[in-house]
mmCIF file of C-alpha atoms in Angstrom:
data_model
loop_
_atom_site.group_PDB
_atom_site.id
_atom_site.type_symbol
_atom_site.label_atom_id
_atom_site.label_comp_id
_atom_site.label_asym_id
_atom_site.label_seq_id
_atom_site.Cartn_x
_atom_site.Cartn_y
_atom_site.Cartn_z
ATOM 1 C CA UNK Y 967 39.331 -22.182 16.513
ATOM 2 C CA UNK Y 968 37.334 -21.204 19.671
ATOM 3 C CA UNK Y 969 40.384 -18.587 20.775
ATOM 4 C CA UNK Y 970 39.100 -17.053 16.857
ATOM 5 C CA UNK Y 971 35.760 -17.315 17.569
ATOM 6 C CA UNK Y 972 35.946 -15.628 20.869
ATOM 7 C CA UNK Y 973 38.138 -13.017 19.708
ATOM 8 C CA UNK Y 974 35.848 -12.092 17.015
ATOM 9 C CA UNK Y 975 32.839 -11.790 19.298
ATOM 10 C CA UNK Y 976 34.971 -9.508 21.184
ATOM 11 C CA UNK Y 977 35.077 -7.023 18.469
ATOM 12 C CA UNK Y 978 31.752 -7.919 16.767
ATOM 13 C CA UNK Y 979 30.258 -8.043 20.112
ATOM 14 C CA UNK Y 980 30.675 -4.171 20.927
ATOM 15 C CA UNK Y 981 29.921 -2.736 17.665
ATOM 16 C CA UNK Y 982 26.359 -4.516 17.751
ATOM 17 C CA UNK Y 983 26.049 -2.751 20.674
ATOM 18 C CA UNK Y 984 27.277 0.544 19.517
ATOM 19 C CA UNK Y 985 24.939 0.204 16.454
ATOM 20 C CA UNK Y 986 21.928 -1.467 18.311
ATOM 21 C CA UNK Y 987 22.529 1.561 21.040
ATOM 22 C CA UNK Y 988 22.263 4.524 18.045
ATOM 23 C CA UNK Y 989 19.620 3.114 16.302
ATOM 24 C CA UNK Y 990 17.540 3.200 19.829
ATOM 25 C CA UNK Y 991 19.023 6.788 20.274
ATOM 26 C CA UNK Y 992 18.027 7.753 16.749
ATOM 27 C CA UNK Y 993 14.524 6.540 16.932
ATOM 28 C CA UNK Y 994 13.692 7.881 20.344
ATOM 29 C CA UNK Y 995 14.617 11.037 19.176
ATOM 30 C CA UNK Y 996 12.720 11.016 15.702
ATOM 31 C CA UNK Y 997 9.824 10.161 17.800
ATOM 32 C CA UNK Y 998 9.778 13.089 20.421
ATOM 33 C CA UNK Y 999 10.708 15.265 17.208
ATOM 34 C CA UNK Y 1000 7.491 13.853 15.397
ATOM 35 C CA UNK Y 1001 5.529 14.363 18.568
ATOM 36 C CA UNK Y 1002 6.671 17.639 19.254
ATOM 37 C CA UNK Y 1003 5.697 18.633 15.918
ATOM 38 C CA UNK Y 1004 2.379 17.044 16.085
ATOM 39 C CA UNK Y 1005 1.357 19.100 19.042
ATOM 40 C CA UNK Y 1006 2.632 22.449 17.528
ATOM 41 C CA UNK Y 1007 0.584 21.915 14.157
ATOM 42 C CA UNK Y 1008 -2.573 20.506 16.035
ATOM 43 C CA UNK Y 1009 -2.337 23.210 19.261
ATOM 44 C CA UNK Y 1010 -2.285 25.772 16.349
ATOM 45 C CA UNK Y 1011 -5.281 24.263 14.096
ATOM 46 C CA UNK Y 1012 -7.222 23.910 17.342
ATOM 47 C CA UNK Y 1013 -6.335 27.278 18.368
ATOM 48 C CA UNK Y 1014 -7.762 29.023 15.478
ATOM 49 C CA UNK Y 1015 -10.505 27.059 14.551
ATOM 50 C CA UNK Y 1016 -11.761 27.586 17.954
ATOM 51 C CA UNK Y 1017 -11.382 31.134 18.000
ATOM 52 C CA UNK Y 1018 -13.079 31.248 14.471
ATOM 53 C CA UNK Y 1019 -16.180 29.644 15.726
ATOM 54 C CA UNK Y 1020 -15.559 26.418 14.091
ATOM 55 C CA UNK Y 1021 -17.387 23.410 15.439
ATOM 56 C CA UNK Y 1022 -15.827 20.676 16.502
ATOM 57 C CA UNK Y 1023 -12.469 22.267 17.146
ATOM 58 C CA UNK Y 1024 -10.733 19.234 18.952
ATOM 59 C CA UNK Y 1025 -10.890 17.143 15.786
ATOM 60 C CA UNK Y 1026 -7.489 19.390 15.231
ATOM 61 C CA UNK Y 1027 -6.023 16.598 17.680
ATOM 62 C CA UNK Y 1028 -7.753 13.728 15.769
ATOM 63 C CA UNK Y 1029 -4.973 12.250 12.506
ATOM 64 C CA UNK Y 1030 -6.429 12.504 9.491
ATOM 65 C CA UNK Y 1031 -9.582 14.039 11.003
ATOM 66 C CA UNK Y 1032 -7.578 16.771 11.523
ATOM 67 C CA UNK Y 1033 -7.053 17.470 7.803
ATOM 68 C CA UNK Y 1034 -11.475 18.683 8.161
ATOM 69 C CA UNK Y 1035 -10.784 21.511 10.920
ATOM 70 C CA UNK Y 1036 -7.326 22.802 8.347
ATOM 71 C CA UNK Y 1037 -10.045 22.651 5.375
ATOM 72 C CA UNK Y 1038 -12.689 24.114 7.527
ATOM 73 C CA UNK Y 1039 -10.533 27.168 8.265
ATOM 74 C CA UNK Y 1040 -9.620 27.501 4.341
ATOM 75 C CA UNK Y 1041 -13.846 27.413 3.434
ATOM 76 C CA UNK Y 1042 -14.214 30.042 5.895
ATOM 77 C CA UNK Y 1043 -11.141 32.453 4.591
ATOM 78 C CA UNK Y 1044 -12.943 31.319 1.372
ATOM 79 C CA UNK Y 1045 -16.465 32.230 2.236
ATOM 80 C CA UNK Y 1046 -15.922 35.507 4.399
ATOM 81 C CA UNK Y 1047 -13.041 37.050 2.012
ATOM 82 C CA UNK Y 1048 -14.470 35.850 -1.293
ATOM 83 C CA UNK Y 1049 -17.897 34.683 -0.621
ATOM 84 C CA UNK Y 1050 -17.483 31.935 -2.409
ATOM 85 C CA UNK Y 1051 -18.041 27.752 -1.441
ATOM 86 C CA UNK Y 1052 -15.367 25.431 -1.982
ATOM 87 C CA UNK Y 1053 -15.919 23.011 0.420
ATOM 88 C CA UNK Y 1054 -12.128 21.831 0.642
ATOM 89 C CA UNK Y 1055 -12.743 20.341 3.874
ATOM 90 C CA UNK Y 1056 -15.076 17.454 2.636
ATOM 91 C CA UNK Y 1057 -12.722 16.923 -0.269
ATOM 92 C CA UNK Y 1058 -9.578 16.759 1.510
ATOM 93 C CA UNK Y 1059 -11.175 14.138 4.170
ATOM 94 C CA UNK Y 1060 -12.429 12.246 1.453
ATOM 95 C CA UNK Y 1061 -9.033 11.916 -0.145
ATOM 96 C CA UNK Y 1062 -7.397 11.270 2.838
ATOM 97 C CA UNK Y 1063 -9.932 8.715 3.733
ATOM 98 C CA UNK Y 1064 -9.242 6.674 0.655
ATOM 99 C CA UNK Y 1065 -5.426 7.185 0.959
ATOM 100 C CA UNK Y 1066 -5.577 5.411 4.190
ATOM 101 C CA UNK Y 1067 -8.121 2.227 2.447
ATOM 102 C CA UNK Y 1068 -5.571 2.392 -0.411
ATOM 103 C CA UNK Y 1069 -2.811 1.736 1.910
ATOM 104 C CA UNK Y 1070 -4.345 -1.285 3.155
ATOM 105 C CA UNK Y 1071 -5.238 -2.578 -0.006
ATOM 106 C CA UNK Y 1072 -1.331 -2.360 -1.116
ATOM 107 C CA UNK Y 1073 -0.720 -4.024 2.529
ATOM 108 C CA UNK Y 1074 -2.964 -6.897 2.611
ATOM 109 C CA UNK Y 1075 -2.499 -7.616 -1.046
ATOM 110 C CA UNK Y 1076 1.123 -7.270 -0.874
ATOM 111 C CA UNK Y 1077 1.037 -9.842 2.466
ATOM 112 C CA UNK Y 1078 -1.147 -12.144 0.349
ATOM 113 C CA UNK Y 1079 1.401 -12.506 -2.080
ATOM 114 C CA UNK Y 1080 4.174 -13.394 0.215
ATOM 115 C CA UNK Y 1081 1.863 -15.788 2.303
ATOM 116 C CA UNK Y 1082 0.940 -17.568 -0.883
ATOM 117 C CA UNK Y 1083 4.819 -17.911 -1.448
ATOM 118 C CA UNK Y 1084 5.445 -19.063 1.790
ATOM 119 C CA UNK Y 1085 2.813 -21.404 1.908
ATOM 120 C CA UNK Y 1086 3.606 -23.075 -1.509
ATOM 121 C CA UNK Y 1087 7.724 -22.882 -1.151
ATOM 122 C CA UNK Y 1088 8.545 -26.642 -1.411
ATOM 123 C CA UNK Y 1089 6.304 -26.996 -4.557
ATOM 124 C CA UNK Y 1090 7.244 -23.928 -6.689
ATOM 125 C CA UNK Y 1091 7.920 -24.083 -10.277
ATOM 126 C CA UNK Y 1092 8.240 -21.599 -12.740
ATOM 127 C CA UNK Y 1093 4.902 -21.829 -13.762
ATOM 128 C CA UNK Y 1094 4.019 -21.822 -10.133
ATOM 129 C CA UNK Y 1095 5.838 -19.069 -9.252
ATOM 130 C CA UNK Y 1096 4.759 -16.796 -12.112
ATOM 131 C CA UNK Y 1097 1.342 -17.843 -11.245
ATOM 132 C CA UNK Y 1098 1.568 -16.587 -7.442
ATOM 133 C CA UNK Y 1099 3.445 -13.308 -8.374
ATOM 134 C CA UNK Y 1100 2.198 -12.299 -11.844
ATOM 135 C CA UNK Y 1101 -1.243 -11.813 -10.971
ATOM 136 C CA UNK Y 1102 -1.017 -9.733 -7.211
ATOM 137 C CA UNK Y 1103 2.025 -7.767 -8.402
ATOM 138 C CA UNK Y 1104 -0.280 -6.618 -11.380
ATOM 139 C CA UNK Y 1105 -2.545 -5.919 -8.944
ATOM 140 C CA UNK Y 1106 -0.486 -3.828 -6.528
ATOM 141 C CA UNK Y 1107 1.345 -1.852 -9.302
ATOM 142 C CA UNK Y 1108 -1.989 -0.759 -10.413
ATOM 143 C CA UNK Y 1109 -3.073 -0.020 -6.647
ATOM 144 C CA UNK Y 1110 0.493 2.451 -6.270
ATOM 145 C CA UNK Y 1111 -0.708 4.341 -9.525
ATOM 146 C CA UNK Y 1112 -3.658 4.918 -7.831
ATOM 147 C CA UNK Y 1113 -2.037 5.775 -4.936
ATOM 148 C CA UNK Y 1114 0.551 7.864 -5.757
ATOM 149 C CA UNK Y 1115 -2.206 10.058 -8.214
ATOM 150 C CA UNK Y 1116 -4.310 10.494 -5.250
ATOM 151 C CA UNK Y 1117 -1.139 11.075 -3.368
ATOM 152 C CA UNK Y 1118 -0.679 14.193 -5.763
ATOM 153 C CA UNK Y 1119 -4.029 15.888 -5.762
ATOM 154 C CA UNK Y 1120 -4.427 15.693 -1.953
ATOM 155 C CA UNK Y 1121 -0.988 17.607 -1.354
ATOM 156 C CA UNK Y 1122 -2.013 20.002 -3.588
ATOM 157 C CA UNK Y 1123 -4.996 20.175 -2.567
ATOM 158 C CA UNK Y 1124 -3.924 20.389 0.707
ATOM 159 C CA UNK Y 1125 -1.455 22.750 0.354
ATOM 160 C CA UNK Y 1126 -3.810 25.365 -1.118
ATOM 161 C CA UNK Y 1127 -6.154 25.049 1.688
ATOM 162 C CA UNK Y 1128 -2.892 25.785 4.300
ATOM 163 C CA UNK Y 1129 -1.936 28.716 1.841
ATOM 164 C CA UNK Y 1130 -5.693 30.180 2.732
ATOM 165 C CA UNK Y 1131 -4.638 29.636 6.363
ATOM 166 C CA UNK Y 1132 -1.408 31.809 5.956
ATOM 167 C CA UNK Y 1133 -3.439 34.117 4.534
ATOM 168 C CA UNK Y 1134 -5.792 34.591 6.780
ATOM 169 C CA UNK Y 1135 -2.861 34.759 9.042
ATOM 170 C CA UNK Y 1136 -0.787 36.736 8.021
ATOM 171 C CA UNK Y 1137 -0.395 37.778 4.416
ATOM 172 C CA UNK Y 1138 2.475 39.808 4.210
ATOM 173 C CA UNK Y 1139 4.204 36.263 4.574
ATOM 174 C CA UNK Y 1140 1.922 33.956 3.459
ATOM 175 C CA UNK Y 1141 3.721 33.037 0.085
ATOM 176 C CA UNK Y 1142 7.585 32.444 2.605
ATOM 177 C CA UNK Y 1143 5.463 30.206 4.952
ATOM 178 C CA UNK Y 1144 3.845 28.111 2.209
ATOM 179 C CA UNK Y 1145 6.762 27.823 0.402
ATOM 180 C CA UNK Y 1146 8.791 26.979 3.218
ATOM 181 C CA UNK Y 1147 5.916 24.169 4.297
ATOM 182 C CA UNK Y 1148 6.422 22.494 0.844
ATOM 183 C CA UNK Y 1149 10.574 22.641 0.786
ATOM 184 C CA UNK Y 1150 11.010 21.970 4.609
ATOM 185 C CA UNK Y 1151 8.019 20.640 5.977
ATOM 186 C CA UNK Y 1152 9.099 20.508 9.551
ATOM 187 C CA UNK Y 1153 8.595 24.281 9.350
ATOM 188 C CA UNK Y 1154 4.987 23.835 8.954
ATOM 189 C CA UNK Y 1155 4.148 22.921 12.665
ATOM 190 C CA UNK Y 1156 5.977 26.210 14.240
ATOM 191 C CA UNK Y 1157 3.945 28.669 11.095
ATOM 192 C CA UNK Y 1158 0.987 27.129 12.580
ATOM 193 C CA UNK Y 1159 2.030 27.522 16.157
ATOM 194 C CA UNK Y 1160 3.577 30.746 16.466
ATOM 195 C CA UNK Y 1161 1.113 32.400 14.744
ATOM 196 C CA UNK Y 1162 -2.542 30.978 16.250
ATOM 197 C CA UNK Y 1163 -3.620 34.442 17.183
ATOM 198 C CA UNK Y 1164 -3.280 36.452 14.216
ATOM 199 C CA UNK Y 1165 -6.036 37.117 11.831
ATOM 200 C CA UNK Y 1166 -4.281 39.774 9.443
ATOM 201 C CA UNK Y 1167 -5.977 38.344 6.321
ATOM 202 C CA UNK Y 1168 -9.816 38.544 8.118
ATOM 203 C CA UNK Y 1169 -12.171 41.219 7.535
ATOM 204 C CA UNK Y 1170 -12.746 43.205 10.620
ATOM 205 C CA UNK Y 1171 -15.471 41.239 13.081
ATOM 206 C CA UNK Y 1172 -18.502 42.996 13.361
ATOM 207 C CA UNK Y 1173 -21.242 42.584 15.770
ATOM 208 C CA UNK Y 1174 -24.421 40.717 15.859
ATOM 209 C CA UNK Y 1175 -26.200 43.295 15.359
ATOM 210 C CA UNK Y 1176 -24.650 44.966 12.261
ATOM 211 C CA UNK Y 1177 -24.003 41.443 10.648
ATOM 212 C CA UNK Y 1178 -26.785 40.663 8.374
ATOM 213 C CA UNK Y 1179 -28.974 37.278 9.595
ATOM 214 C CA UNK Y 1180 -26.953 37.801 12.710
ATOM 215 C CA UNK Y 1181 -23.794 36.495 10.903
ATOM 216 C CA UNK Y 1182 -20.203 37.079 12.095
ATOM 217 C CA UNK Y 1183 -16.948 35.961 10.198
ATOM 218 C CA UNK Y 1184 -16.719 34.050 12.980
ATOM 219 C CA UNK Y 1185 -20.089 31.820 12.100
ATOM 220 C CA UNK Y 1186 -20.001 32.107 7.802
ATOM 221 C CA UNK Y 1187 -23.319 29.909 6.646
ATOM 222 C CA UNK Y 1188 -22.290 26.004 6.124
ATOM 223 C CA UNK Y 1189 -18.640 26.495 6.889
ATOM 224 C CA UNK Y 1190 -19.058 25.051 10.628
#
């Protein structure tokens, strides 16, 4: 019996290894991926908002703060190309704001519900048990309804805003790079990136002195 055990612990032994080893592997490199992504998108956001005049340019660097300087640069494309005020950058905050509380919610009521099983395990009936599940699970499949609606409207949402971006970027291609975003987002980042410095879709900058109340494109009324 012991010569079995140790022989399987030979073989198990290596191939926990092997799979403890890749799993490391795979997770180190999904991280530097996701950081090197993070840096391209935000190093381009910052970029242009700061060359656009936009206040507060760092928040580019901030997550979900971020999501303000990306509808920031939309309100201006907005304002300056169309005059018009859509505020997307208080909208998409907002959303994202309440994604993040909605999140907890599911959490904490989700950990309540397992707690209260934990804590009652050597007295559960079914009445019991009904009782402790019935009432959060109710509550948590109405909180991922919620969720996953306000999950919706923010990509859209959020998606039109970069759209405005790409325009403002470069418009020839703005339609390939947002529909590239939305069917490989990884893509998204290196758009950003590689294309700070454009401004194909902006009307020509004009001085202060030939802008009207010494406005720029650079500094559009309540878009900073």
């Amino acid at each position: 019996m012991s010569y079995y055990g140790g022989e399987m612990a030979a073989v198990i032994l290596p191939q926990l290894i092997t799979t403890i080893t890749s799993s490391l592997f795979g997770i180190f490199v999904s991280s530097l991926l996701g950081i090197v992504l993070y840096v391209f998108s935000s190093l381009g956001l910052y970029t242009m908002a700061q060359r656009r005049g936009i206040r507060h340019a760092w928040l580019a660097w901030v997550p979900v703060a971020n999501l303000w300087v990306l509808g920031s640069l939309s309100d201006q494309y907005q304002y300056v190309v169309r005059g018009q005020n859509k505020s997307k950058r208080k909208i998409l905050l907002t959303l994202k704001i309440l994604e993040v509380l909605l999140t907890l919610a599911i959490l904490v009521a989700s950990g309540y519900m397992l707690a209260q099983l934990f804590f009652n395990l050597n007295y559960l009936t079914e009445d019991l048990l009904f009782e402790l599940v019935m009432g959060p699970l109710m509550g948590i499949l109405g909180l991922m309804v919620v969720f996953s609606g306000l999950c919706i409207a923010l990509a859209i949402l959020r998606y039109m805003a970069l759209y405005d971006v790409y325009r403002s970027l470069d418009p020839d291609n703005s339609v390939m790079y947002l529909v590239l975003s939305i069917l490989f987002n990884v893509t998204e980042p290196f758009f950003l990136f590689f294309n700070r410095h454009k401004d194909g879709g902006m009307p020509p900058r004009k001085t202060a002195y030939e802008a009207p109340l010494n406005q720029t494109w650079n500094e559009p009324k309540d878009y900073l």
